[in-house]
């Protein structure tokens, strides 16, 4: 679940595109190919809820390990069952 706290975001999920401003909420089904982007003129903030728990450790691991290559990012994200798709696949999201 993504809740926009500040700013304006676009979300793509299962072929749909949704734009949300502060207070807007979108729920992404587990395993769905999705992406999001701040499309506003200001810094945005999101609150993200992921269940089951465990994924939240990804952000701390990125900060601690600072992976510097796509391969290092893929290896780190795999530990959290996260898979980044190539940019061209974004059109399918």
Coordinates of N, CA and C in Angstrom, one line a residue:
X1 N 0.8 -1.2 0.0 CA 0.0 0.0 0.0 C 0.9 1.2 0.0
X2 N 0.6 2.2 -0.8 CA 1.3 3.4 -0.9 C 0.3 4.5 -0.5
X3 N 0.7 5.4 0.4 CA -0.1 6.6 0.7 C 0.8 7.8 0.4
X4 N 0.3 8.7 -0.3 CA 1.0 9.9 -0.7 C 0.9 10.9 0.5
X5 N 2.0 11.3 1.1 CA 2.0 12.2 2.2 C 2.2 13.6 1.7
X6 N 3.1 13.8 0.7 CA 3.3 15.1 0.1 C 3.7 14.9 -1.3
X7 N 3.3 15.8 -2.2 CA 3.7 15.8 -3.6 C 2.6 15.1 -4.4
X8 N 3.0 14.9 -5.7 CA 2.1 14.2 -6.7 C 2.9 13.1 -7.3
X9 N 2.3 11.9 -7.3 CA 2.9 10.7 -7.8 C 2.1 10.1 -8.9
X10 N 2.8 9.4 -9.8 CA 2.1 8.5 -10.8 C 2.5 7.1 -10.4
X11 N 1.5 6.2 -10.5 CA 1.7 4.8 -10.2 C 1.2 4.0 -11.4
X12 N 2.0 3.0 -11.8 CA 1.6 2.1 -12.8 C 1.6 0.7 -12.3
X13 N 0.4 0.1 -12.5 CA 0.3 -1.3 -12.0 C -0.8 -2.0 -12.8
X14 N -0.4 -3.2 -13.3 CA -1.3 -4.1 -14.1 C -1.9 -3.3 -15.2
X15 N -1.1 -2.5 -15.9 CA -1.6 -1.8 -17.1 C -2.4 -0.5 -16.9
X16 N -2.6 -0.2 -15.6 CA -3.3 1.1 -15.3 C -2.3 2.1 -14.8
X17 N -2.6 3.4 -15.1 CA -1.8 4.5 -14.6 C -2.8 5.3 -13.7
X18 N -2.3 5.7 -12.5 CA -3.1 6.5 -11.6 C -2.2 7.6 -11.1
X19 N -2.7 8.8 -11.0 CA -2.0 10.0 -10.4 C -2.7 10.3 -9.1
X20 N -1.8 10.4 -8.0 CA -2.3 10.7 -6.7 C -1.6 11.9 -6.1
X21 N -2.3 12.7 -5.3 CA -1.8 13.8 -4.6 C -1.8 13.4 -3.1
X22 N -1.4 14.3 -2.2 CA -1.4 14.1 -0.8 C -2.7 13.6 -0.3
X23 N -2.7 12.5 0.5 CA -3.9 11.8 1.0 C -4.3 10.7 0.1
X24 N -3.8 10.6 -1.1 CA -4.2 9.5 -2.0 C -3.6 8.2 -1.6
X25 N -4.3 7.1 -1.9 CA -3.8 5.7 -1.5 C -4.0 4.8 -2.7
X26 N -3.1 3.9 -2.9 CA -3.2 2.8 -3.8 C -2.7 1.5 -3.2
X27 N -3.4 0.5 -3.5 CA -3.0 -0.9 -3.0 C -2.5 -1.7 -4.2
X28 N -1.3 -2.2 -4.1 CA -0.7 -3.0 -5.2 C -0.7 -4.4 -4.8
X29 N -1.3 -5.3 -5.7 CA -1.4 -6.7 -5.3 C 0.0 -7.3 -5.2
X30 N 0.1 -8.3 -4.3 CA 1.4 -9.0 -4.1 C 1.9 -9.5 -5.4
X31 N 3.1 -9.3 -5.7 CA 3.8 -9.9 -6.9 C 3.5 -9.1 -8.2
X32 N 2.7 -8.1 -8.1 CA 2.3 -7.3 -9.3 C 3.5 -6.5 -9.8
X33 N 3.7 -6.5 -11.1 CA 4.8 -5.6 -11.7 C 4.3 -4.2 -11.6
X34 N 5.0 -3.3 -10.9 CA 4.6 -2.0 -10.7 C 5.7 -1.0 -10.6
X35 N 5.4 0.3 -10.7 CA 6.4 1.3 -10.5 C 5.7 2.6 -10.1
X36 N 6.5 3.5 -9.6 CA 6.0 4.8 -9.2 C 7.0 5.9 -9.4
X37 N 6.5 7.1 -9.6 CA 7.4 8.2 -9.9 C 6.8 9.5 -9.3
X38 N 7.7 10.3 -8.7 CA 7.2 11.7 -8.3 C 7.1 12.5 -9.6
X39 N 5.9 12.9 -9.9 CA 5.7 13.7 -11.1 C 5.4 15.2 -10.8
X40 N 5.5 15.5 -9.5 CA 5.2 16.9 -9.0 C 6.5 17.8 -9.2
X41 N 6.2 19.1 -8.8 CA 7.3 20.1 -8.9 C 8.1 20.2 -7.6
X42 N 7.6 19.5 -6.5 CA 8.2 19.6 -5.2 C 8.7 18.2 -4.8
X43 N 9.5 18.2 -3.7 CA 9.9 16.9 -3.1 C 8.6 16.2 -2.6
X44 N 8.5 14.9 -2.8 CA 7.4 14.1 -2.4 C 7.8 13.2 -1.2
X45 N 6.7 12.8 -0.5 CA 7.0 11.8 0.6 C 5.8 10.7 0.5
X46 N 6.2 9.5 0.7 CA 5.3 8.4 0.6 C 5.4 7.6 2.0
X47 N 4.2 7.0 2.4 CA 4.2 6.0 3.4 C 3.9 4.7 2.7
X48 N 4.8 3.7 2.9 CA 4.6 2.5 2.2 C 4.4 1.4 3.3
X49 N 3.4 0.6 3.1 CA 3.1 -0.6 4.0 C 3.3 -1.8 3.2
X50 N 4.1 -2.7 3.7 CA 4.4 -4.0 3.0 C 4.1 -5.1 4.0
X51 N 3.3 -6.1 3.5 CA 3.0 -7.2 4.3 C 3.2 -8.5 3.5
X52 N 3.7 -9.6 4.0 CA 4.3 -9.7 5.3 C 5.5 -8.9 5.5
X53 N 5.9 -8.7 6.8 CA 7.0 -7.9 7.2 C 8.3 -8.5 6.7
X54 N 9.4 -7.7 6.8 CA 10.7 -8.1 6.4 C 11.4 -7.3 5.3
X55 N 10.5 -6.8 4.4 CA 11.0 -6.0 3.3 C 11.7 -4.7 3.8
X56 N 11.2 -4.2 4.9 CA 11.7 -2.9 5.4 C 13.2 -2.9 5.6
X57 N 13.8 -4.1 5.8 CA 15.2 -4.2 6.0 C 16.0 -3.8 4.8
X58 N 15.3 -3.8 3.6 CA 16.0 -3.5 2.3 C 16.6 -2.1 2.4
X59 N 15.8 -1.1 2.9 CA 16.3 0.3 2.9 C 17.5 0.5 3.7
X60 N 17.6 -0.1 4.9 CA 18.7 -0.1 5.8 C 19.9 -0.7 5.1
X61 N 19.7 -1.9 4.5 CA 20.8 -2.6 3.8 C 21.4 -1.8 2.7
X62 N 20.5 -1.1 1.9 CA 21.0 -0.2 0.8 C 21.9 0.9 1.4
X63 N 21.4 1.5 2.5 CA 22.2 2.6 3.1 C 23.6 2.0 3.7
X64 N 23.6 0.9 4.3 CA 24.8 0.3 4.9 C 25.8 -0.1 3.8
X65 N 25.3 -0.8 2.8 CA 26.1 -1.5 1.8 C 26.4 -0.7 0.6
X66 N 25.6 0.3 0.3 CA 25.8 1.2 -0.8 C 26.2 0.5 -2.1
X67 N 25.3 -0.4 -2.6 CA 25.7 -1.1 -3.8 C 25.9 -0.2 -4.9
X68 N 27.1 -0.4 -5.6 CA 27.4 0.6 -6.7 C 27.3 0.1 -8.1
X69 N 26.8 -1.1 -8.3 CA 26.6 -1.6 -9.6 C 25.3 -2.3 -9.7
X70 N 24.8 -2.4 -11.0 CA 23.5 -3.1 -11.1 C 23.5 -4.5 -10.5
X71 N 24.6 -5.2 -10.7 CA 24.8 -6.6 -10.2 C 24.7 -6.6 -8.6
X72 N 25.3 -5.6 -8.0 CA 25.3 -5.5 -6.6 C 23.9 -5.2 -6.1
X73 N 23.2 -4.3 -6.8 CA 21.8 -4.0 -6.4 C 21.0 -5.2 -6.5
X74 N 21.1 -5.9 -7.6 CA 20.3 -7.2 -7.8 C 20.6 -8.2 -6.7
X75 N 21.8 -8.3 -6.4 CA 22.2 -9.3 -5.3 C 21.6 -8.9 -4.0
X76 N 21.7 -7.7 -3.6 CA 21.1 -7.2 -2.4 C 19.6 -7.3 -2.4
X77 N 18.9 -6.9 -3.5 CA 17.5 -6.9 -3.5 C 16.9 -8.3 -3.5
X78 N 17.7 -9.3 -4.0 CA 17.2 -10.7 -4.0 C 17.1 -11.2 -2.6
X79 N 17.9 -10.7 -1.7 CA 17.8 -11.2 -0.3 C 16.4 -10.8 0.3
X80 N 15.8 -9.8 -0.3 CA 14.5 -9.3 0.2 C 13.4 -9.6 -0.7
X81 N 13.6 -10.6 -1.7 CA 12.6 -11.1 -2.6 C 12.1 -9.9 -3.5
X82 N 13.0 -9.0 -3.8 CA 12.7 -7.9 -4.7 C 13.4 -8.0 -6.0
X83 N 12.7 -7.8 -7.1 CA 13.3 -7.9 -8.4 C 13.1 -6.6 -9.2
X84 N 14.1 -6.0 -9.6 CA 14.0 -4.8 -10.5 C 14.0 -5.3 -11.9
X85 N 13.0 -4.7 -12.7 CA 12.9 -5.1 -14.1 C 13.6 -4.0 -15.0
X86 N 14.1 -4.4 -16.2 CA 14.7 -3.4 -17.0 C 13.8 -2.2 -17.4
X87 N 14.4 -1.1 -17.7 CA 13.6 0.1 -17.9 C 12.5 -0.1 -19.0
X88 N 12.8 -0.9 -20.0 CA 11.9 -1.1 -21.1 C 10.7 -1.9 -20.6
X89 N 10.8 -2.6 -19.6 CA 9.7 -3.4 -19.0 C 8.7 -2.5 -18.3
X90 N 9.1 -1.2 -18.0 CA 8.2 -0.3 -17.3 C 6.9 -0.1 -18.1
X91 N 7.0 -0.1 -19.4 CA 5.8 0.1 -20.2 C 4.7 -1.0 -19.9
X92 N 5.2 -2.2 -19.4 CA 4.2 -3.2 -19.1 C 3.6 -3.1 -17.7
X93 N 4.2 -2.2 -16.9 CA 3.7 -2.0 -15.5 C 2.5 -1.3 -15.6

